[in-house]
Each structure stands twice: as structure tokens, then as C-alpha cells.
Coordinates of C-alpha atoms (C1' of nucleotides) in Angstrom, one line a residue:
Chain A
X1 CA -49.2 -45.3 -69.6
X2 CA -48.8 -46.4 -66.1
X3 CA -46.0 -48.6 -67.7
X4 CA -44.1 -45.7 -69.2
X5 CA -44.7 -43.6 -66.0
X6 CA -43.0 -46.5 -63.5
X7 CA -40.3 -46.8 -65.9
X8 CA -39.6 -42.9 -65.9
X9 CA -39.2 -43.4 -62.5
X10 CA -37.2 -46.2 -61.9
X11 CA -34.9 -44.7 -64.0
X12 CA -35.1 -41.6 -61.8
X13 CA -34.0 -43.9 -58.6
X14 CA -30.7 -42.1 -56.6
X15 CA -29.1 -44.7 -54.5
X16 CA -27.9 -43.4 -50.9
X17 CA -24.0 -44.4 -51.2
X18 CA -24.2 -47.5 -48.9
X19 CA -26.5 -49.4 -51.3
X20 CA -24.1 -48.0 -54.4
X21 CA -21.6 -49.9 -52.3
X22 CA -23.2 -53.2 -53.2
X23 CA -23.9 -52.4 -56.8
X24 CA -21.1 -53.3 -58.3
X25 CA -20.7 -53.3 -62.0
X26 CA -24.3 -51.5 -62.3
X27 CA -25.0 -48.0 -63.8
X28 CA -26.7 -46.7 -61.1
X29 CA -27.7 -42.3 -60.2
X30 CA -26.1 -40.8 -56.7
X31 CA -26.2 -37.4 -55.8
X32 CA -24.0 -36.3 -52.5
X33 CA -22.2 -33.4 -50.8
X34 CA -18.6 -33.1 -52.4
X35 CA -16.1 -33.4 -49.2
X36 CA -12.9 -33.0 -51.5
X37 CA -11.4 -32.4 -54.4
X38 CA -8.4 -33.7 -56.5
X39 CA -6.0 -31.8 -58.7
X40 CA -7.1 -32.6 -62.0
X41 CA -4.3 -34.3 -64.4
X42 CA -3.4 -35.6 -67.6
X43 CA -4.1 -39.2 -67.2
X44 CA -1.7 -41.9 -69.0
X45 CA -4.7 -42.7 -71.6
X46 CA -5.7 -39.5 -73.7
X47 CA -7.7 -38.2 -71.3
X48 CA -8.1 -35.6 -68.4
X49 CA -9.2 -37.1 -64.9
X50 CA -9.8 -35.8 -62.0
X51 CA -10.9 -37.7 -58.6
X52 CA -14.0 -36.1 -56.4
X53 CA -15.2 -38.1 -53.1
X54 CA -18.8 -37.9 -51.9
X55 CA -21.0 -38.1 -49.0
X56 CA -24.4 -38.5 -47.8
X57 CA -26.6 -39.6 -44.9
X58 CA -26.0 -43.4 -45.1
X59 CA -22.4 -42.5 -45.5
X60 CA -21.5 -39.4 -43.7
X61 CA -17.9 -40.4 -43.1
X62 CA -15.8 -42.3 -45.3
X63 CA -18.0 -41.2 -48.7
X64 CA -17.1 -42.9 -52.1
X65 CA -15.1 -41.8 -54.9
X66 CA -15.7 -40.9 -58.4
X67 CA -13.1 -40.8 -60.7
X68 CA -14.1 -38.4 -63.8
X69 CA -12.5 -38.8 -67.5
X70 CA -12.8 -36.2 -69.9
X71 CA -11.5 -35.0 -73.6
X72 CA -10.0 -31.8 -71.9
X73 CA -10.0 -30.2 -68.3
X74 CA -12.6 -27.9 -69.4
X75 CA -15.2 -30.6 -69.0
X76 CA -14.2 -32.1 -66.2
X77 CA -16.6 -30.9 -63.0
X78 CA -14.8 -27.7 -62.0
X79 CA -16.3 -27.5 -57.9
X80 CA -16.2 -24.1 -56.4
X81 CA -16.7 -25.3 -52.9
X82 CA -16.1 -28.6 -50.8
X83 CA -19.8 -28.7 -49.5
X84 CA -21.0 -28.0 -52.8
X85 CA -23.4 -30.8 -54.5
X86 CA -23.0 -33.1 -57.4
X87 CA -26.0 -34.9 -59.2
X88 CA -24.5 -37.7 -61.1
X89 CA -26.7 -39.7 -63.8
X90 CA -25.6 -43.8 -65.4
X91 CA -22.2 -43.9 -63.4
X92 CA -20.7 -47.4 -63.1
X93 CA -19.9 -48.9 -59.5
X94 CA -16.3 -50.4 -59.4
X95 CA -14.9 -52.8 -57.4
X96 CA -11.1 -52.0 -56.9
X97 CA -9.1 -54.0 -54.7
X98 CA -10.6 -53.8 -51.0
X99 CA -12.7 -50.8 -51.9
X100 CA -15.6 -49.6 -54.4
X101 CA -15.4 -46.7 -56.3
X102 CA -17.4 -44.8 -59.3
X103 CA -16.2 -44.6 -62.8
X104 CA -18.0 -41.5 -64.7
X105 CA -18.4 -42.8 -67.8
X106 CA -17.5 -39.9 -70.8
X107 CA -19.9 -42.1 -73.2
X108 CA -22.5 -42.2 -71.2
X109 CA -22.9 -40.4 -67.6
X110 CA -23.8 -37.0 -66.7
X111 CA -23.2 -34.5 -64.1
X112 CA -24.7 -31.1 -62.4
X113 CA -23.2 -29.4 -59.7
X114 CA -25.1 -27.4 -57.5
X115 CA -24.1 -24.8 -54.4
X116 CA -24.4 -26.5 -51.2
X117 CA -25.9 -23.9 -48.7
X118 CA -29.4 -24.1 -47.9
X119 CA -31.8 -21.6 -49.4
X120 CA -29.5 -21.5 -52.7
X121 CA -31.5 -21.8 -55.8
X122 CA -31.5 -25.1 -58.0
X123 CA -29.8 -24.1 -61.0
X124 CA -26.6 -26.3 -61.4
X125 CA -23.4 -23.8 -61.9
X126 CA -21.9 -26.3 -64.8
X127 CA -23.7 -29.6 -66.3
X128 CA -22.0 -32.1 -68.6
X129 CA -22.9 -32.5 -72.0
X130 CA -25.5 -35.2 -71.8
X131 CA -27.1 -33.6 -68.5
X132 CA -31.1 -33.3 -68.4
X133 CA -32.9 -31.4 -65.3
X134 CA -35.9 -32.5 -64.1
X135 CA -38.3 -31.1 -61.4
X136 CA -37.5 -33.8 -59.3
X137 CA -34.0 -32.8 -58.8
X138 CA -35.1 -30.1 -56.7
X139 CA -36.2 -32.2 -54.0
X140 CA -33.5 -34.6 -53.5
X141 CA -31.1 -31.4 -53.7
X142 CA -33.2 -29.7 -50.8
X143 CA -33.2 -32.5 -49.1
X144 CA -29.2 -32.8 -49.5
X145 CA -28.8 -29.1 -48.6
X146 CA -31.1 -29.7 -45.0
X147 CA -29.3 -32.3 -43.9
X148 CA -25.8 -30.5 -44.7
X149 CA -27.1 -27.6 -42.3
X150 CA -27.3 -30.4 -39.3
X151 CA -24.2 -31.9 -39.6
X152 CA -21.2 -31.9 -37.4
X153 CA -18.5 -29.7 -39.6
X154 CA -15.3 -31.3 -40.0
X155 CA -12.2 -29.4 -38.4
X156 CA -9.6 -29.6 -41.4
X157 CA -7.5 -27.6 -39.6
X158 CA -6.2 -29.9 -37.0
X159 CA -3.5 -31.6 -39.3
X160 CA -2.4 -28.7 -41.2
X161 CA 0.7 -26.8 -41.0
X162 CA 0.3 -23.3 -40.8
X163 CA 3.3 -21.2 -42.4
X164 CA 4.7 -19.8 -39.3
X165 CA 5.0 -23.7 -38.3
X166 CA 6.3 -24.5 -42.0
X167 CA 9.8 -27.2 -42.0
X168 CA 11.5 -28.9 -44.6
X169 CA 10.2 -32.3 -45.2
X170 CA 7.3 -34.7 -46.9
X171 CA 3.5 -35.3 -47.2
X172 CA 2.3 -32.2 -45.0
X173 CA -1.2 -30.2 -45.3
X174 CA -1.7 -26.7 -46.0
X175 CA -4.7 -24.3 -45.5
X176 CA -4.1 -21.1 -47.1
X177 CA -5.4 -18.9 -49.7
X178 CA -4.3 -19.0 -53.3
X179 CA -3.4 -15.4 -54.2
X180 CA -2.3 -16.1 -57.8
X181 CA -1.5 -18.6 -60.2
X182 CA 1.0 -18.8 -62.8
X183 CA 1.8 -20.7 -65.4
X184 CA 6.2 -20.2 -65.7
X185 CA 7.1 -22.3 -68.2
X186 CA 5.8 -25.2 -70.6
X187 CA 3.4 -27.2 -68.0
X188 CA 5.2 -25.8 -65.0
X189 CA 3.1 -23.6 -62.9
X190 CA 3.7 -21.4 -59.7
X191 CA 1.2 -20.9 -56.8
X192 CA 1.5 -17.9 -54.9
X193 CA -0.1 -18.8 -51.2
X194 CA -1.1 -17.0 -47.8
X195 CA -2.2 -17.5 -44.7
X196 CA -1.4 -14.3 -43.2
X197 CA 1.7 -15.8 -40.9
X198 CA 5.3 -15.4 -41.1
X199 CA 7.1 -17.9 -42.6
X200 CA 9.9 -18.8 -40.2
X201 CA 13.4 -17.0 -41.3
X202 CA 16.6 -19.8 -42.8
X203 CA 19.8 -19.9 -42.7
X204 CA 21.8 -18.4 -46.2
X205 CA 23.9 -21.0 -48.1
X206 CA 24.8 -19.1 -50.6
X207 CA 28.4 -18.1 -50.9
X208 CA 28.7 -14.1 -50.7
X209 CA 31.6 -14.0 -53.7
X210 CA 29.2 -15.4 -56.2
X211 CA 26.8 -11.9 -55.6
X212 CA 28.5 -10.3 -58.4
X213 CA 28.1 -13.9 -61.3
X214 CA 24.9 -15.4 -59.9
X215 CA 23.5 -13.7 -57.0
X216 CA 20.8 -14.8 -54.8
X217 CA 17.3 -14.5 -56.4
X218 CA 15.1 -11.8 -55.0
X219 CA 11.8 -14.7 -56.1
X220 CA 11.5 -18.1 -57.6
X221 CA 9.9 -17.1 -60.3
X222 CA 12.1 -17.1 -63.6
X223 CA 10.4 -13.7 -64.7
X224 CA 9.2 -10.9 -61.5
X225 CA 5.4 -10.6 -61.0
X226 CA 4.4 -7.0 -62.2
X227 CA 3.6 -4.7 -59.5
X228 CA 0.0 -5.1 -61.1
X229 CA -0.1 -8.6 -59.1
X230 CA 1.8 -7.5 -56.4
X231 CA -0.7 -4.7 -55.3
X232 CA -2.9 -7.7 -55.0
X233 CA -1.3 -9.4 -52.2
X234 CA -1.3 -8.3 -48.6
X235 CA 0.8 -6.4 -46.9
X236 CA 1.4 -8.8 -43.9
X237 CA 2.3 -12.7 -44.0
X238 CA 4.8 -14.7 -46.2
X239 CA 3.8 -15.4 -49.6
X240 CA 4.6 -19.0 -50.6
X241 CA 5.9 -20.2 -54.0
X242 CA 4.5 -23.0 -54.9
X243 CA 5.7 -25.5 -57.9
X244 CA 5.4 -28.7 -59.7
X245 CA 8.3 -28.8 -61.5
X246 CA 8.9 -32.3 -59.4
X247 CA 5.5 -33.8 -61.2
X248 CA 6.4 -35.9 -63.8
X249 CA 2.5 -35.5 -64.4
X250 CA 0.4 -32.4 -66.0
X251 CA -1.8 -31.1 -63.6
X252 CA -4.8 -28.6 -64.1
X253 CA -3.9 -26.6 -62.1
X254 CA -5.3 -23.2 -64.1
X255 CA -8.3 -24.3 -62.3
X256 CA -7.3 -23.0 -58.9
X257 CA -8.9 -19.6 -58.7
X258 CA -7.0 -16.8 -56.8
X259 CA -8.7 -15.5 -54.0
X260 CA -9.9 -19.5 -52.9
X261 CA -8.9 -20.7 -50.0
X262 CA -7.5 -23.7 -50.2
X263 CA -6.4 -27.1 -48.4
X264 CA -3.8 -28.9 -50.1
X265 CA -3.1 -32.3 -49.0
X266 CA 0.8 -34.5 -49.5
X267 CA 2.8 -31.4 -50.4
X268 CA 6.4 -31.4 -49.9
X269 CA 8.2 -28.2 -48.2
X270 CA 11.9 -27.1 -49.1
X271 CA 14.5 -24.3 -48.9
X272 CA 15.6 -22.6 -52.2
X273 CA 18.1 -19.8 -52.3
X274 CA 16.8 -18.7 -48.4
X275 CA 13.5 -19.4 -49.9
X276 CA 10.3 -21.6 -49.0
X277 CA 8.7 -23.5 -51.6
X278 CA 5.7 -25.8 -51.4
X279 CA 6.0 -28.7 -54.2
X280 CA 3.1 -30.0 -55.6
X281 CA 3.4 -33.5 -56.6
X282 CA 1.0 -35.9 -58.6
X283 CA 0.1 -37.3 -55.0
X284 CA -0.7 -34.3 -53.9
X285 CA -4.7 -33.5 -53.4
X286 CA -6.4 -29.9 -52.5
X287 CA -9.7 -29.0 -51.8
X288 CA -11.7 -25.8 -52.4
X289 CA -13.1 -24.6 -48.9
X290 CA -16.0 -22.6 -48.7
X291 CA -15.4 -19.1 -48.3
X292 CA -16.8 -18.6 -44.7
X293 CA -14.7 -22.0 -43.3
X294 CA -13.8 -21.3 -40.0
X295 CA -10.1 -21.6 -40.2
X296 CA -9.9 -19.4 -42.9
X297 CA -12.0 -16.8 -41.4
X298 CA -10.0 -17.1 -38.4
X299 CA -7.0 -16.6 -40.5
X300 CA -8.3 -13.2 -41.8
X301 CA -9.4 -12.3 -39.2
X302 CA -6.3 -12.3 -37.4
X303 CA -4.5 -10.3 -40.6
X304 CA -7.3 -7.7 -40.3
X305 CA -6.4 -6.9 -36.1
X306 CA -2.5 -7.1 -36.8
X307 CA -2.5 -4.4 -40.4
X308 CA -4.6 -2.8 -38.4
X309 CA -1.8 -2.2 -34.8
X310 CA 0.3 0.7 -35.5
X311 CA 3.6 -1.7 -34.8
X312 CA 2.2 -5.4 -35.9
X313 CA 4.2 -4.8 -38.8
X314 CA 7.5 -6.6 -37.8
X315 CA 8.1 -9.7 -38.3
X316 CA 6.4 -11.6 -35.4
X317 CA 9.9 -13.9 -35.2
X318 CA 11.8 -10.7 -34.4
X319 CA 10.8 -10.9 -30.7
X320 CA 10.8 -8.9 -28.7
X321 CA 12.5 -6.2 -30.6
X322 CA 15.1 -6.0 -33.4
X323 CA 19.1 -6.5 -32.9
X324 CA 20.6 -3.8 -31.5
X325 CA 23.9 -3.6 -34.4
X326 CA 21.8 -1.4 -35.9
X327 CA 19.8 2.0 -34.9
X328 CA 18.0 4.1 -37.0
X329 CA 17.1 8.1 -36.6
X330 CA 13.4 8.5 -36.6
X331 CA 12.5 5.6 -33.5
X332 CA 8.9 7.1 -33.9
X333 CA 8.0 5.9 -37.0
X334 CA 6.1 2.5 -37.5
X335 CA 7.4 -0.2 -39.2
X336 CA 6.4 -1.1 -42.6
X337 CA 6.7 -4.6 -44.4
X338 CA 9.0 -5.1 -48.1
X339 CA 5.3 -5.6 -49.5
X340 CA 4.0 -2.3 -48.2
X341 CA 7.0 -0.4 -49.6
X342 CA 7.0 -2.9 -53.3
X343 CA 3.0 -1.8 -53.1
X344 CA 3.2 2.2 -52.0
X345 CA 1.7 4.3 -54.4
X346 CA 3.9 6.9 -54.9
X347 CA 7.4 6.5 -56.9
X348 CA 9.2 8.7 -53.9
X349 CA 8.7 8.1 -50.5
X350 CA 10.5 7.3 -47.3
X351 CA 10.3 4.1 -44.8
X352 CA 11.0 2.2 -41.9
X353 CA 11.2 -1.4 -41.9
X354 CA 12.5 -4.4 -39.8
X355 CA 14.4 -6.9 -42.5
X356 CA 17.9 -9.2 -42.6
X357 CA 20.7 -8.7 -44.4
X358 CA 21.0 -11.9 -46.9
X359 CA 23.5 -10.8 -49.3
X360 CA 26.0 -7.5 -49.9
X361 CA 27.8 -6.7 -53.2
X362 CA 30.3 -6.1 -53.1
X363 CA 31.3 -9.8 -50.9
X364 CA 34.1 -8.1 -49.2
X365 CA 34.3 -4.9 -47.4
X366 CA 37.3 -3.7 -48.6
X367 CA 35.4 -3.0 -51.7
X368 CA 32.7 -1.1 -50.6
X369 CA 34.4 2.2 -51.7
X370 CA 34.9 2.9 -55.2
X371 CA 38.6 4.2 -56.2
X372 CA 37.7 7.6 -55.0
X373 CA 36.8 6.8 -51.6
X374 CA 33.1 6.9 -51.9
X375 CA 30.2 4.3 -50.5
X376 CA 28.7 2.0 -52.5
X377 CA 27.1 -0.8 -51.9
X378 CA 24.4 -3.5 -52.5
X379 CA 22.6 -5.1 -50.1
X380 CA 19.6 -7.8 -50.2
X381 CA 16.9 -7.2 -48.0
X382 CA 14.7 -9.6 -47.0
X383 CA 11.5 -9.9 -44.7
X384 CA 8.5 -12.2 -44.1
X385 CA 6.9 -10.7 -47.4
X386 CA 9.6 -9.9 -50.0
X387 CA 13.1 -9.5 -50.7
X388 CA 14.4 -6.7 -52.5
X389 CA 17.6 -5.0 -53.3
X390 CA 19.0 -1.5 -51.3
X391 CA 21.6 0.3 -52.5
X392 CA 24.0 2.8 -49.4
X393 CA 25.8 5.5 -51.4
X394 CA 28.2 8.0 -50.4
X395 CA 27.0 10.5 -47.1
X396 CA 24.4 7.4 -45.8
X397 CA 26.9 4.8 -45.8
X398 CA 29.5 7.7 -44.0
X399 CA 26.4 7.6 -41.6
X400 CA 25.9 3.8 -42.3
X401 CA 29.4 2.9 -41.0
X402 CA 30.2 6.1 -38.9
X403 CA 32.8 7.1 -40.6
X404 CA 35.3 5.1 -42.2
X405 CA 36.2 2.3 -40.0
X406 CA 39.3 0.3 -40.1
X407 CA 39.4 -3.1 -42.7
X408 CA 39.4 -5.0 -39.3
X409 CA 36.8 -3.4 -37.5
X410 CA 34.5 -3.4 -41.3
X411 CA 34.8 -7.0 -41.6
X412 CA 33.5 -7.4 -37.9
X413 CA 30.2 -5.9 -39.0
X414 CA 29.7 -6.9 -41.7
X415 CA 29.7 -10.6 -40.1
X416 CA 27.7 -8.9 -37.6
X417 CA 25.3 -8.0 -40.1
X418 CA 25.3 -10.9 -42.3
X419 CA 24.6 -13.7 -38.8
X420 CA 28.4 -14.9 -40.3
X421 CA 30.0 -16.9 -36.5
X422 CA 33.0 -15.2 -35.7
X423 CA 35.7 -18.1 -35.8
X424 CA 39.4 -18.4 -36.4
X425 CA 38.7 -19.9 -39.8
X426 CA 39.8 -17.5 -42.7
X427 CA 37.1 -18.2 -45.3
X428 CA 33.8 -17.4 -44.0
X429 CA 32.2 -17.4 -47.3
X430 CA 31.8 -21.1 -47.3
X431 CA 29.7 -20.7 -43.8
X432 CA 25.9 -20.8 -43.5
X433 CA 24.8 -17.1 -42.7
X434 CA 22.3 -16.8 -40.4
X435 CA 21.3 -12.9 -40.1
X436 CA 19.4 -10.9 -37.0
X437 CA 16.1 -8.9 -37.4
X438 CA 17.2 -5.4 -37.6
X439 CA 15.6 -1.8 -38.4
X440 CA 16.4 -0.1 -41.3
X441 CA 15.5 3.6 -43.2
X442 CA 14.5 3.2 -46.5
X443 CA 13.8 5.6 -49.4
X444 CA 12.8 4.9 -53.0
X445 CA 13.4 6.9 -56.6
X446 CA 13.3 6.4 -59.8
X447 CA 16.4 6.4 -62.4
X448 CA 14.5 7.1 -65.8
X449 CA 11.7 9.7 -65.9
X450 CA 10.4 7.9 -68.8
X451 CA 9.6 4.5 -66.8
X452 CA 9.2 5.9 -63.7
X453 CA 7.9 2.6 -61.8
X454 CA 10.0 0.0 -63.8
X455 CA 13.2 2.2 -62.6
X456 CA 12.8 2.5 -58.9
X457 CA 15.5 2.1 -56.6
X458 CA 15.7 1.6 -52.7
X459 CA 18.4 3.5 -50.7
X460 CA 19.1 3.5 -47.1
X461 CA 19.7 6.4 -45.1
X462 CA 19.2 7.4 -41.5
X463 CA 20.6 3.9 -40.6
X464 CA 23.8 3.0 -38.6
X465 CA 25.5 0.2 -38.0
X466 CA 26.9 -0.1 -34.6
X467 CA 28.6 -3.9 -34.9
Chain B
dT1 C1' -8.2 -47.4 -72.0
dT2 C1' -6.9 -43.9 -68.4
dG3 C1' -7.2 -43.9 -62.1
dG4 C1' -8.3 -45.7 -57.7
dG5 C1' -8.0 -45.8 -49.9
dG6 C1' -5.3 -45.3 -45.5

DNA sequence: TTGGGG
């Protein structure tokens, strides 16, 4: 009896991670707070894996690893939180090159994860198949959950870029919040992210005379979110893409919740059509952060004072005020963002806004009356939140132009307009545009009273361009 | 088996 009862118990043993260290090759139980989390993938076997590092009191810094393999992604430990606790039962300690870490075996080890906080209860949010609780898990997970409380937080923050900081380049860290995930095509997904800055503005590569074949995307996306979605997002900050159509790998990445925030580690940043994008690559790590991390709290926090200001809707890299090529009648109405007009809940409605010009159709502006003399034009708006297209007809692009202007004097501003460098050089379409800030009227309709919503247009009116 | 730290 005795026997049995030592056995039971023995059997029960967690190790504190610095005496797993020295157990290699054993099956041996942990149980630690999670500090992050990898994207899970298809791994080059059959399997899913996914990697999860650990820590504890003997091992409050570096932590240990434990690589996961699973059937399918739904069995894989799916944490909500970094902070968050996992119980694990029979892993395998693993020497690997200069460092030890954890196998979790799919034959034989088990898992429970558990919230971190203190005072949660002890009922694990998912187990593994061959998981068993026990009355004693209470204690160890209390115990876990105190010491949690006492310790120094990390600040993630410091190496992260925020998106108002965002550049081209490799390997960089993100905090945001993951507003919606997509999947776009076989195994390639799209992120939509936000951390409530402005993404700086790019210069336009495009060339103008292509508007008409292949014109510049208004999104990244091969098919537009719904306005469903889009009355999601916020109103204020730059909404990143993100893809991984570079990842030779399939990652899981239906598991990232919208509404998380989120610090992704190794992601590359790049220009597309004007665009940002974020690329994901099999390298690339995230973790879940709890939803009262600092950072991100900080981050709202900020949004909440700016939607609130009557005129913190402008982009806060038109400073101090936008270009003066353009003036618009009503100077007493607040700005709104592309997101607040894409998100208004009526079909008909008017608006001010601060965006840039990125594209006109026609290219040229000796085409931008039709045979009979009238306006019409094209033009592609974009700001901090959106892009979207905005059409000048007839009496508002009189006002638009004052008048009608001579060929010369047109083509001045609509360089003006477009950020195209005045130069000598006869084809400016090859040139990088680089467009100011400026203020704009808009108004929106709809063309088909029987799909009122999937019909709306923008016009502009009340605007003028001054060159 | 598969993946694996800085």
C-alpha cells in the first residue's frame, strides 16, 4: 500500500527546468509559465509542430523549449496568452547541439494549459488526449501563478518597430493587434494588423499610363474585404497586410485570433504598389500577449485620446497642416479618415478628408474632358487607412481646376498634385511620384438602387486646385 | 521521423 502510494508519487514528481536540464534522454513532468509562442507549421515528416519556450523559478530567464508534434494543428496546444501555464506529463529531455530541449512525445506525453493570472480557477482551457487531472495540480499551478505575480515583467516593446517607424528591410519585431485573418488563396493567408499609428507615406512607382490596363490596386488582397470586416477595423491608424506567400512552409496561422495582440518576431517589411506589407516567413515567431500588456494598452490608449480630438484625424505625417495646391470650401469641418468614410453608415453623405493623390485616369490631362467638353476624371486616394477611388465630373472639376486652364498650365498641376519634380525631361511617367498631404470634399452615392452599398461611388466637390 | 538558441 505504502509501495503503491510512493510510486503514485514519484510518478507525480515536476522537475524545476534547471534539473530537466540535466535529464537528458529521461521522460521526466515540468510545468512553467509560457513566455512565447511559435507559429505552428507543417513539419517535413507528416506531422504539425509547433515550438513553445517555458519558464520557471530556477530558470526565470532563458526558459527551455518544447517542441510539440501532432496529427493536425487542432491538437497542437493552441495558448491564448504568453503568461499563460502549461502542465506537461512523460516529455523526453533532448540534448541538441550546445543546448537542451523537450520533445512532446504524440505516443506518449500529455499537456493542460491553464490561465496564468492569479486567482483564475484550475480548470485547463484545452488538454491533450491522454491528459489526467489530479488534485495535486492545483498546487503546483497556484504556486506557478504567485510567483508570476512577483516577477519583474519583461518590456517587449523595446525592440519592436512601431508602424509609424516601419522601413523596408529584414528580421524586425512587431507589436500590434491582429484585426483579421484571411486565408486568400490555397495555404496563403493575409493578416490584417494595427497599432493605431500611421504608417509612413511612399513614393509611387507605378507608371500613370498603365491606370487604364493594370491600375494601381486599392489593397493587396486578390478579392476586397466586405464592408462587414471593414466596420471592424478602426477608424485611425494604418492597417497592415500581412502575407506568407514567401514561406515555402504551411503555417497555422488560422490560429491567430482577431482582436489578439500580437508580437511577431523576424518579419520582413516591403513596398507593394505604394503599399506596406509585413511577410511572414517560416523563421518568423509571434507571441500572444495578454490582453492588459502594457504596450498594448498604451497603444489604445493613445487611439482612444486621438478619435476622440475633433482634428486628430489627419494624418499625423501631414505636419503641420496640408499643402496649400489645394483649398477646400467648408475650412470648418473636421477631417475624417478613408476608413471613417468606407465605414459611414449611410449610403449618401458628405466629407472632408486629408489624403494624396496616387493615381489619375485618365494619365494625361489633355484627356480629362470627354469630346464634349465635360470633366471626368478618376483619381486614387489614398490615406494612412485606405485607398479608394474618386471620381470629379462636370461643374466640380469646373470648380476643381477653376475653369478650364490652358494644356500647359493643367499639366503643371497635375504634377503638382501627383509629387511629379518639375524637370526638363519629357516623360515624367517613368519618375517616382511622391504626392503632398492635401484636403479634399468628398461625397458618396450609389449607382444601382437595387445594391445600394455594393454601388457606391465617391465624388469630389467643393475642392480646388490652386497648383 | 519531423524541429531545435543567439
Amino acid at each position: 500500500m505504502s509501495n503503491l502510494k510512493r510510486v503514485d508519487h514519484d510518478d507525480y514528481k515536476f522537475l524545476r527546468i534547471v534539473d530537466a536540464i540535466a535529464s537528458i534522454n529521461q521522460k521526466i513532468n515540468l510545468i512553467g509559465v509560457i513566455t512565447e509562442i511559435g507559429i505552428s507549421k507543417q513539419s517535413r515528416g507528416p506531422d504539425c509542430c509547433c515550438t513553445i519556450k517555458i519558464v520557471d523559478e530556477s530558470n526565470a530567464s532563458s526558459g527551455i523549449s518544447i517542441n510539440f508534434f501532432a496529427e493536425n494543428f487542432e491538437k497542437l496546444p493552441h495558448v491564448e496568452s504568453a503568461g499563460d501555464i502549461i502542465q506537461l506529463v512523460r516529455v523526453v529531455v533532448k540534448r541538441h547541439q550546445s543546448g537542451v530541449n523537450v520533445l512532446f512525445d504524440k505516443k506518449f506525453s500529455s499537456f493542460a494549459l491553464y490561465e496564468g493570472r492569479e486567482g483564475s480557477n484550475f480548470v485547463p482551457y484545452q488538454v491533450s488526449s491522454k491528459f489526467h487531472a489530479r488534485d495535486l495540480d492545483k498546487k503546483f499551478i497556484a504556486g506557478l501563478r504567485k510567483w508570476t505575480v512577483s516577477r519583474q515583467p519583461e518590456t517587449a516593446s523595446s525592440d519592436s518597430l512601431s508602424l509609424k517607424d516601419i522601413k523596408q528591410g529584414h528580421q524586425f519585431n512587431l507589436i500590434c493587434k491582429v484585426l483579421h485573418v484571411c486565408e486568400v488563396k490555397d495555404g496563403e493567408w493575409m493578416l490584417f494588423v494595427w497599432d493605431g499609428t500611421d504608417a509612413p507615406p511612399v513614393n509611387i512607382h507605378k507608371k500613370l499610363d498603365e491606370e487604364l490596363e493594370n491600375p494601381l490596386p486599392l489593397q493587396l488582397e486578390p478579392t476586397p474585404l466586405s464592408r462587414k470586416v471593414l466596420c471592424k477595423f478602426p477608424a485611425v491608424g494604418t492597417v497592415l497586410r500581412m502575407t506568407n506567400d514567401k514561406c515555402n512552409e504551411k503555417l497555422g496561422l488560422h490560429l491567430l485570433k482577431a482582436g489578439k495582440w500580437v508580437q511577431f518576431r523576424n518579419i520582413d517589411f516591403e513596398v507593394r504598389y505604394g503599399l506596406w506589407c509585413g511577410i511572414l516567413l517560416s523563421k518568423s515567431k509571434f507571441s500572444f500577449l495578454p490582453n492588459d500588456d502594457d504596450y498594448a494598452l498604451q497603444c489604445q490608449r493613445t487611439n482612444d485620446e486621438r478619435v476622440k480630438s475633433k482634428w486628430d484625424r489627419q494624418p499625423t505625417t501631414c505636419f503641420p497642416r496640408p499643402s496649400k495646391i489645394i483649398d477646400t470650401d467648408y475650412q470648418d469641418v473636421p477631417f475624417v479618415t478613408l476608413m471613417d468614410i468606407l465605414t459611414y453608415p449611410e449610403v449618401i453623405a458628405k466629407f472632408r478628408c486629408v489624403v494624396r493623390v496616387v493615381a489619375t485616369l485618365p494619365a494625361h490631362p489633355r484627356d480629362f474632358q470627354a469630346p464634349c467638353g465635360t470633366y471626368r476624371l478618376r483619381l486614387t486616394l489614398e490615406d494612412p487607412t485606405a485607398r479608394i477611388h474618386a471620381y470629379i465630373y462636370a461643374e466640380d472639376g469646373v470648380k476643381f481646376f477653376g475653369g478650364y486652364p490652358s494644356i500647359d498650365k493643367m499639366v503643371k498641376m497635375h504634377n503638382a498634385l501627383l509629387g511629379v519634380e518639375e524637370t526638363d525631361d519629357a516623360d515624367s511617367n517613368e519618375k517616382a511620384r511622391n504626392p503632398p498631404w492635401v484636403e479634399c470634399c468628398l461625397n458618396s452615392y450609389n449607382i444601382d438602387e437595387s445594391d445600394v452599398w455594393g454601388s457606391i461611388r465617391y465624388r469630389i466637390f467643393a475642392t480646388t486646385l490652386i497648383g
